[in-house]
CSV table of C-alpha atoms in Angstrom, one decimal:
chain,number,residue,atom,x,y,z
A,7,MET,CA,-4.0,79.4,113.1
A,8,PRO,CA,-2.1,81.6,110.9
A,9,SER,CA,-3.1,81.7,107.2
A,10,ILE,CA,-0.9,79.4,105.1
A,11,PRO,CA,-0.7,79.5,101.3
A,12,MET,CA,-2.0,76.5,99.4
A,13,ALA,CA,1.5,75.7,98.4
A,14,SER,CA,4.3,76.4,100.8
A,15,SER,CA,8.0,75.8,100.4
A,16,CYS,CA,9.9,74.4,103.4
A,17,GLU,CA,12.9,72.5,104.4
A,18,THR,CA,11.5,69.5,106.0
A,19,VAL,CA,8.2,67.8,106.5
A,20,TRP,CA,7.6,65.0,109.1
A,21,ARG,CA,4.5,63.0,108.2
A,22,ASP,CA,2.7,59.8,109.4
A,23,ALA,CA,3.1,60.8,113.0
A,24,ARG,CA,1.1,61.1,116.1
A,25,LEU,CA,1.6,64.5,117.5
A,26,LEU,CA,1.5,65.7,121.2
A,27,THR,CA,1.1,69.4,120.6
A,28,MET,CA,1.2,70.3,124.4
A,29,ARG,CA,-0.7,73.5,123.7
A,30,ASP,CA,-2.0,75.0,127.0
A,31,GLY,CA,-0.5,72.1,129.0
A,32,ARG,CA,-2.7,69.4,127.3
A,33,PHE,CA,-1.7,66.4,125.2
A,34,GLY,CA,-3.6,67.7,122.2
A,35,LEU,CA,-3.1,64.4,120.5
A,36,ILE,CA,-3.3,64.4,116.7
A,37,GLU,CA,-3.4,60.8,115.3
A,38,ASP,CA,-2.4,61.4,111.7
A,39,GLY,CA,-0.2,64.5,112.0
A,40,VAL,CA,2.2,66.6,110.0
A,41,ILE,CA,5.0,69.0,110.9
A,42,ALA,CA,6.6,71.4,108.4
A,43,CYS,CA,9.7,73.4,109.1
A,44,ARG,CA,10.9,76.5,107.5
A,45,ALA,CA,13.8,78.7,108.6
A,46,ARG,CA,14.2,76.8,111.9
A,47,LYS,CA,10.6,77.3,112.9
A,48,ILE,CA,7.4,75.3,112.7
A,49,LEU,CA,5.4,76.3,109.6
A,50,TYR,CA,2.6,73.9,110.3
A,51,ALA,CA,1.7,71.4,113.0
A,52,GLY,CA,-1.6,69.7,112.7
A,53,PRO,CA,-3.7,67.0,111.1
A,54,ALA,CA,-2.6,65.7,107.6
A,55,ASN,CA,-6.2,66.2,106.2
A,56,ARG,CA,-5.9,69.9,106.8
A,57,ALA,CA,-2.3,70.5,105.8
A,58,PRO,CA,-1.5,72.6,102.7
A,59,LYS,CA,0.6,71.2,100.0
A,60,PHE,CA,4.3,71.5,100.9
A,61,GLU,CA,7.1,71.7,98.4
A,62,ALA,CA,9.7,70.2,100.8
A,63,GLU,CA,13.4,69.6,100.3
A,64,LYS,CA,13.1,66.5,102.7
A,65,ILE,CA,10.1,64.5,103.6
A,66,VAL,CA,10.4,62.1,106.6
A,67,SER,CA,7.9,59.3,107.3
A,68,CYS,CA,7.6,58.7,111.0
A,69,ASP,CA,5.7,55.4,110.5
A,70,GLY,CA,3.2,56.3,113.3
A,71,ARG,CA,5.8,57.3,115.9
A,72,LEU,CA,5.0,59.9,118.5
A,73,ILE,CA,6.3,63.4,118.3
A,74,THR,CA,6.5,65.7,121.3
A,75,PRO,CA,8.2,69.1,121.6
A,76,GLY,CA,11.9,68.8,122.3
A,77,LEU,CA,12.2,68.3,126.1
A,78,ILE,CA,13.3,71.1,128.3
A,79,ASP,CA,15.3,70.9,131.6
A,80,PRO,CA,14.6,74.1,133.4
A,81,HIS,CA,16.9,73.6,136.5
A,82,THR,CA,20.4,72.2,136.4
A,83,HIS,CA,23.8,72.9,138.0
A,84,LEU,CA,25.6,71.3,135.2
A,85,ILE,CA,29.1,72.8,135.5
A,86,PHE,CA,31.0,71.8,138.5
A,87,GLY,CA,34.3,70.3,139.7
A,88,GLY,CA,34.9,67.3,141.9
A,89,SER,CA,32.6,64.7,143.3
A,90,ARG,CA,30.5,64.3,146.5
A,91,ALA,CA,30.1,60.6,146.5
A,92,HIS,CA,31.5,60.5,150.1
A,93,GLU,CA,28.5,62.6,151.2
A,94,PHE,CA,26.2,59.9,149.8
A,95,GLU,CA,27.9,57.5,152.3
A,96,LEU,CA,27.5,60.1,155.1
A,97,ARG,CA,23.8,60.4,154.4
A,98,ARG,CA,23.4,56.6,154.3
A,99,ALA,CA,25.1,56.6,157.7
A,100,GLY,CA,22.5,59.1,159.0
A,101,LYS,CA,23.9,62.5,158.5
A,102,SER,CA,21.5,65.2,157.3
A,103,TYR,CA,21.9,67.6,154.4
A,104,ARG,CA,22.1,70.4,156.9
A,105,GLU,CA,24.6,68.6,159.2
A,106,ILE,CA,26.9,67.9,156.2
A,107,ALA,CA,26.7,71.6,155.0
A,108,GLU,CA,27.4,73.0,158.4
A,109,ALA,CA,30.4,70.8,158.7
A,110,GLY,CA,32.0,72.3,155.6
A,111,GLY,CA,30.6,69.9,153.1
A,112,GLY,CA,27.8,70.4,150.7
A,113,ILE,CA,27.8,73.3,148.2
A,114,TRP,CA,31.1,74.8,149.7
A,115,SER,CA,33.1,71.6,149.0
A,116,THR,CA,32.0,71.8,145.3
A,117,VAL,CA,32.9,75.5,145.3
A,118,CYS,CA,36.4,74.7,146.3
A,119,ALA,CA,36.8,71.9,143.7
A,120,THR,CA,35.3,74.0,140.9
A,121,ARG,CA,37.6,77.0,141.7
A,122,GLU,CA,40.6,74.7,141.4
A,123,ALA,CA,39.5,73.0,138.1
A,124,SER,CA,40.5,74.3,134.6
A,125,ASP,CA,38.0,75.5,132.1
A,126,ALA,CA,38.8,72.5,129.9
A,127,ALA,CA,38.2,70.1,132.8
A,128,LEU,CA,34.9,71.7,133.7
A,129,LEU,CA,33.8,71.7,130.1
A,130,LYS,CA,34.8,68.1,129.7
A,131,SER,CA,32.7,66.8,132.6
A,132,ALA,CA,29.8,69.1,131.9
A,133,LEU,CA,29.6,67.7,128.3
A,134,VAL,CA,29.3,64.2,129.6
A,135,ARG,CA,26.2,65.2,131.6
A,136,LEU,CA,24.9,67.3,128.7
A,137,ASP,CA,25.3,64.5,126.2
A,138,SER,CA,23.2,62.2,128.5
A,139,LEU,CA,20.4,64.7,128.5
A,140,ILE,CA,20.6,65.3,124.8
A,141,ALA,CA,20.4,61.6,124.1
A,142,GLU,CA,16.9,61.6,125.7
A,143,GLY,CA,15.5,64.3,123.5
A,144,VAL,CA,16.4,67.3,125.5
A,145,THR,CA,16.8,70.4,123.3
A,146,THR,CA,16.8,73.3,125.9
A,147,ILE,CA,18.7,73.3,129.2
A,148,GLU,CA,19.0,75.8,132.0
A,149,VAL,CA,22.5,76.0,133.5
A,150,LYS,CA,23.2,77.8,136.7
A,151,SER,CA,26.4,79.3,138.0
A,152,GLY,CA,26.7,79.1,141.8
A,153,TYR,CA,29.9,77.1,142.4
A,154,GLY,CA,32.3,80.1,142.0
A,155,LEU,CA,31.0,82.6,144.5
A,156,SER,CA,33.2,85.5,143.5
A,157,LEU,CA,33.1,88.0,140.6
A,158,GLU,CA,35.7,86.3,138.5
A,159,GLN,CA,34.5,82.7,139.1
A,160,GLU,CA,30.8,83.3,138.6
A,161,LEU,CA,31.5,85.1,135.3
A,162,ARG,CA,33.7,82.1,134.3
A,163,LEU,CA,30.9,79.7,135.0
A,164,LEU,CA,28.4,81.7,133.0
A,165,ARG,CA,30.9,82.0,130.2
A,166,LEU,CA,31.4,78.2,130.2
A,167,GLY,CA,27.6,77.8,130.1
A,168,ARG,CA,27.4,79.8,127.0
A,169,GLN,CA,30.2,77.9,125.5
A,170,LEU,CA,28.2,74.6,125.9
A,171,GLU,CA,25.9,76.0,123.3
A,172,GLN,CA,28.8,76.2,120.8
A,173,GLU,CA,29.9,72.6,121.6
A,174,ARG,CA,26.5,71.0,121.0
A,175,ASN,CA,23.4,71.7,119.1
A,176,VAL,CA,21.3,72.7,122.1
A,177,LYS,CA,19.8,75.9,123.6
A,178,ILE,CA,21.3,77.0,126.8
A,179,SER,CA,19.7,79.5,129.2
A,180,THR,CA,22.2,80.7,131.8
A,181,THR,CA,21.1,81.7,135.4
A,182,LEU,CA,23.3,83.6,137.8
A,183,LEU,CA,23.2,81.8,141.2
A,184,ALA,CA,26.0,83.8,143.0
A,185,ALA,CA,23.5,83.6,146.0
A,186,HIS,CA,23.9,79.8,146.4
A,187,VAL,CA,25.7,79.9,149.7
A,188,VAL,CA,27.7,82.5,151.6
A,189,PRO,CA,31.4,81.9,150.8
A,190,TYR,CA,33.7,81.3,153.8
A,191,GLU,CA,35.5,84.5,153.2
A,192,TYR,CA,32.3,86.4,154.0
A,193,LYS,CA,31.0,84.2,156.8
A,194,ALA,CA,31.6,87.0,159.3
A,195,ASP,CA,29.7,89.6,157.3
A,196,PRO,CA,27.3,87.9,154.8
A,197,ASP,CA,25.6,91.2,154.0
A,198,ARG,CA,28.9,92.3,152.5
A,199,TYR,CA,28.7,89.4,150.0
A,200,VAL,CA,25.2,90.3,149.2
A,201,SER,CA,26.4,93.8,148.3
A,202,LEU,CA,29.1,92.3,146.1
A,203,ILE,CA,26.4,90.4,144.2
A,204,CYS,CA,24.2,93.4,143.8
A,205,ASP,CA,26.9,96.1,143.1
A,206,GLU,CA,29.5,94.1,141.1
A,207,ILE,CA,28.5,90.6,140.0
A,208,ILE,CA,25.0,91.3,138.6
A,209,PRO,CA,26.1,94.4,136.6
A,210,ALA,CA,29.2,92.7,135.3
A,211,ALA,CA,27.2,89.7,134.1
A,212,VAL,CA,24.7,92.0,132.3
A,213,THR,CA,27.5,94.0,130.7
A,214,ALA,CA,29.1,90.9,129.4
A,215,GLY,CA,25.8,89.5,128.1
A,216,LEU,CA,26.2,86.3,130.0
A,217,VAL,CA,23.0,86.1,132.0
A,218,ASP,CA,19.3,85.3,131.3
A,219,ALA,CA,18.0,85.3,134.9
A,220,VAL,CA,19.0,85.6,138.6
A,221,ASP,CA,18.4,82.9,141.2
A,222,VAL,CA,18.7,82.9,145.0
A,223,PHE,CA,18.9,80.0,147.5
A,224,CYS,CA,16.5,81.5,150.0
A,225,GLU,CA,16.7,79.1,152.9
A,226,SER,CA,17.8,79.0,156.6
A,227,ILE,CA,21.3,77.6,155.6
A,228,ALA,CA,21.7,80.1,152.7
A,229,PHE,CA,20.2,83.6,152.3
A,230,SER,CA,17.5,85.3,154.4
A,231,LEU,CA,14.4,87.0,153.1
A,232,ALA,CA,15.9,90.4,153.5
A,233,GLN,CA,19.0,89.4,151.6
A,234,SER,CA,17.1,87.7,148.9
A,235,GLU,CA,14.9,90.8,148.5
A,236,MET,CA,18.0,93.0,147.9
A,237,ILE,CA,19.2,90.6,145.2
A,238,PHE,CA,15.8,90.4,143.5
A,239,ARG,CA,15.4,94.1,143.6
A,240,ARG,CA,18.8,94.7,141.9
A,241,ALA,CA,18.1,92.0,139.3
A,242,ARG,CA,14.8,93.7,138.3
A,243,GLU,CA,16.5,97.1,138.2
A,244,VAL,CA,18.7,95.8,135.4
A,245,GLY,CA,16.0,94.1,133.6
A,246,LEU,CA,16.7,90.5,134.6
A,247,PRO,CA,13.9,88.1,135.7
A,248,VAL,CA,14.3,86.2,138.9
A,249,LYS,CA,14.0,82.6,140.1
A,250,VAL,CA,14.3,81.1,143.6
A,251,HIS,CA,15.3,77.9,145.4
A,252,ALA,CA,12.7,77.9,148.2
A,253,GLU,CA,10.9,75.9,150.8
A,254,GLN,CA,13.1,72.9,150.3
A,255,LEU,CA,14.0,72.5,154.0
A,256,THR,CA,11.7,74.8,155.8
A,257,THR,CA,8.7,77.1,155.2
A,258,GLY,CA,10.8,80.3,154.8
A,259,HIS,CA,8.4,82.2,152.5
A,260,GLY,CA,10.9,82.6,149.8
A,261,ALA,CA,8.6,81.5,147.1
A,262,ALA,CA,6.1,84.3,148.1
A,263,LEU,CA,8.8,86.9,148.1
A,264,ALA,CA,10.1,85.9,144.7
A,265,ALA,CA,6.6,85.8,143.3
A,266,ARG,CA,6.1,89.4,144.3
A,267,PHE,CA,9.0,90.2,142.1
A,268,GLY,CA,7.3,88.4,139.2
A,269,ALA,CA,9.6,85.4,139.5
A,270,LEU,CA,9.7,83.0,136.5
A,271,SER,CA,9.7,80.0,138.8
A,272,ALA,CA,10.0,78.9,142.5
A,273,ASP,CA,11.8,75.6,142.8
A,274,HIS,CA,11.8,72.7,145.3
A,275,LEU,CA,8.7,73.8,147.3
A,276,GLU,CA,8.4,70.8,149.7
A,277,TYR,CA,7.4,73.1,152.6
A,278,LEU,CA,5.4,75.6,150.4
A,279,ASP,CA,2.4,77.0,152.4
A,280,GLU,CA,-0.9,78.5,151.3
A,281,SER,CA,0.4,82.0,151.4
A,282,GLY,CA,3.1,81.0,149.0
A,283,ILE,CA,0.7,79.3,146.7
A,284,GLN,CA,-1.6,82.3,146.6
A,285,ALA,CA,1.4,84.6,145.8
A,286,MET,CA,2.6,82.4,143.0
A,287,ALA,CA,-0.8,82.1,141.5
A,288,ALA,CA,-1.4,85.9,141.6
A,289,ASN,CA,2.0,86.6,139.9
A,290,HIS,CA,2.0,83.8,137.4
A,291,THR,CA,5.1,82.0,138.9
A,292,VAL,CA,5.7,78.5,137.8
A,293,ALA,CA,6.3,75.8,140.3
A,294,THR,CA,9.4,73.7,139.3
A,295,LEU,CA,9.5,70.4,141.2
A,296,LEU,CA,12.7,68.5,141.6
A,297,PRO,CA,11.8,64.8,142.4
A,298,GLY,CA,15.5,63.7,141.9
A,299,ALA,CA,16.6,65.7,144.9
A,300,PHE,CA,13.5,64.6,146.8
A,301,TYR,CA,14.4,60.9,146.1
A,302,PHE,CA,18.2,61.2,146.6
A,303,LEU,CA,17.8,63.0,150.0
A,304,ARG,CA,15.0,60.5,151.1
A,305,GLU,CA,12.7,63.3,151.9
A,306,THR,CA,9.3,62.6,153.3
A,307,GLN,CA,7.6,66.1,152.9
A,308,VAL,CA,5.9,65.9,149.5
A,309,PRO,CA,5.4,69.2,147.6
A,310,PRO,CA,1.7,70.3,147.8
A,311,VAL,CA,0.9,69.1,144.2
A,312,GLU,CA,-2.9,69.0,144.7
A,313,ALA,CA,-3.0,72.6,146.1
A,314,LEU,CA,-0.8,73.8,143.1
A,315,ARG,CA,-3.3,72.1,140.8
A,316,LYS,CA,-6.3,73.7,142.5
A,317,ALA,CA,-4.6,77.1,142.3
A,318,GLY,CA,-3.9,76.7,138.5
A,319,ILE,CA,-0.2,77.0,139.0
A,320,PRO,CA,1.8,75.4,136.1
A,321,ILE,CA,4.1,72.6,137.3
A,322,ALA,CA,7.5,72.2,135.7
A,323,LEU,CA,9.8,69.3,136.4
A,324,ALA,CA,13.7,69.3,136.2
A,325,THR,CA,16.7,67.1,137.0
A,326,ASP,CA,18.3,69.6,139.4
A,327,CYS,CA,21.5,67.9,138.1
A,328,ASN,CA,24.1,68.6,140.8
A,329,PRO,CA,27.0,66.7,142.5
A,330,GLY,CA,25.4,66.7,146.0
A,331,THR,CA,21.7,66.3,146.2
A,332,SER,CA,20.6,65.2,142.7
A,333,PRO,CA,23.4,63.6,140.6
A,334,LEU,CA,20.9,62.9,137.9
A,335,SER,CA,21.3,63.4,134.1
A,336,SER,CA,18.1,61.7,132.9
A,337,LEU,CA,15.0,63.8,132.4
A,338,LEU,CA,13.1,60.7,131.5
A,339,THR,CA,13.8,59.3,135.0
A,340,VAL,CA,12.4,62.5,136.4
A,341,LEU,CA,9.1,61.8,134.7
A,342,ASN,CA,8.8,58.4,136.4
A,343,LEU,CA,9.9,59.8,139.8
A,344,ALA,CA,7.3,62.6,139.6
A,345,ALA,CA,4.5,60.1,138.7
A,346,VAL,CA,5.4,57.7,141.4
A,347,LEU,CA,6.6,60.0,144.3
A,348,PHE,CA,4.4,62.9,143.6
A,349,ARG,CA,1.3,61.2,142.0
A,350,MET,CA,1.5,63.4,138.9
A,351,SER,CA,-0.3,62.2,135.8
A,352,ALA,CA,1.4,61.4,132.5
A,353,GLU,CA,-0.1,64.5,131.0
A,354,GLU,CA,1.2,66.6,133.9
A,355,CYS,CA,4.6,65.0,133.7
A,356,ILE,CA,5.1,65.6,130.0
A,357,ALA,CA,3.8,69.2,130.3
A,358,GLY,CA,6.3,69.6,133.1
A,359,VAL,CA,9.3,69.1,130.7
A,360,THR,CA,7.8,70.8,127.7
A,361,CYS,CA,5.4,73.8,127.8
A,362,HIS,CA,5.5,74.4,131.6
A,363,ALA,CA,9.3,74.1,131.5
A,364,ALA,CA,9.5,76.6,128.8
A,365,ARG,CA,7.4,79.1,130.9
A,366,ALA,CA,9.7,78.5,133.8
A,367,LEU,CA,12.6,79.9,131.6
A,368,GLY,CA,10.5,82.7,130.0
A,369,LEU,CA,10.5,80.9,126.7
A,370,GLN,CA,6.9,80.1,126.3
A,371,ASP,CA,6.5,82.3,123.2
A,372,SER,CA,9.2,80.3,121.3
A,373,HIS,CA,9.5,76.9,122.9
A,374,GLY,CA,7.7,74.1,124.6
A,375,SER,CA,4.8,73.2,122.2
A,376,LEU,CA,4.2,72.1,118.7
A,377,GLU,CA,2.7,75.4,117.3
A,378,GLU,CA,3.2,77.5,114.2
A,379,GLY,CA,5.9,80.2,114.7
A,380,LYS,CA,7.7,78.4,117.5
A,381,VAL,CA,11.3,76.9,117.1
A,382,CYS,CA,11.2,73.5,115.5
A,383,ASP,CA,12.5,71.5,118.4
A,384,LEU,CA,11.1,68.0,118.3
A,385,ALA,CA,11.6,64.6,120.0
A,386,ILE,CA,10.5,61.6,117.9
A,387,TRP,CA,9.8,58.5,120.0
A,388,ASN,CA,9.5,54.8,119.4
A,389,VAL,CA,6.3,54.6,121.5
A,390,SER,CA,2.6,54.4,120.7
A,391,ASN,CA,1.2,55.7,124.0
A,392,PRO,CA,2.4,58.9,125.6
A,393,ALA,CA,2.3,57.4,129.0
A,394,GLU,CA,5.1,55.0,128.0
A,395,LEU,CA,7.5,58.0,128.3
A,396,VAL,CA,6.5,58.2,132.0
A,397,TYR,CA,6.0,54.5,132.7
A,398,ASN,CA,9.3,53.0,131.5
A,399,LEU,CA,12.3,53.4,133.9
A,400,GLY,CA,15.8,53.1,132.5
A,401,LEU,CA,14.6,52.7,128.9
A,402,ASN,CA,15.3,55.4,126.4
A,403,PRO,CA,12.8,55.1,123.5
A,404,LEU,CA,14.1,58.2,121.6
A,405,HIS,CA,14.2,57.7,117.8
A,406,THR,CA,15.2,61.1,116.6
A,407,ARG,CA,16.0,64.5,118.2
A,408,VAL,CA,15.5,67.6,116.1
A,409,ARG,CA,16.9,70.9,117.2
A,410,ALA,CA,15.8,74.0,115.3
A,411,GLY,CA,14.8,72.0,112.4
A,412,HIS,CA,18.0,69.9,112.1
A,413,GLU,CA,18.4,66.3,113.2
């Protein structure tokens, strides 16, 4: 722990709290805890009996409430136009995700609706979903592009993602997902679209300062291993980290490929095999599981959670908020789904939306745990037992959300 002077000035002190520090993926529960904030960062987070004397502008008594790091949603498709409620009915009638996509629905139908929507309309609908997440203590959110699938449209979505950060007090991490599906205009020559991504879209996004990472949907209905590798290689050449949608529908070995490029995360992973697990472990790639999509699609192939545990791979959780396969804007619901459907413990679930979620975005040095020097993002809860955050379904016990030291 850094050396702290006997008397330290700061803006705010939260006292009389129970702290879940989430250091190293563990609760790290401190019964009588104190957090002090100075210049938007945590100056002290620890037991009251070891805290220095603070000269604070504001002192807040938490009356025994639980404080966790601000929650992090590391996988969303928050900005999109239109609705795919009709596909919900098609699936109820027996159509599969693949059948709907191959018939012109799925991602492509959202691309068409998004291209036609105005910036104002896209922002308005995205803010509704964003506000739902913020209301549950979320302070950091990843937002992907992927519903534009052209140079102009992908840059537009990334720009709107950045604008969300100006509209609300939240940290936005933007991910370029131009490789979401092959657009119709390139169906006859998908490699030409891959070249467009590598030669034009990625460099333009970097030049404009709009992108934090590059993602690929590496799956039998989207992009092949060879095409994904080209995109990963180009992203790494320009200094961007990579992520992957993989092993959702088949064992396609996309996770292993992405891991070899040092991927921040591999997401979905229902069909992940042992070779993929070993590659992810060797390259420190986070497994981001998406129980909302698993539930909504009524999948039966459960991700290999126990094998991920044994390999020491951090497991993050996310809403995968999107119009087709996970129209979910509640990260607290994700905690319950992960516990019930994937048999994850309360400690694993909360780590999945704090410290491990931060790692999935490359933000582990600044976010995701209550530690000195990290950004002061907090969620203060009206609960006494951490497991209540996972146990309750449809109840939001948030008392106060703090982003960068400000309520």
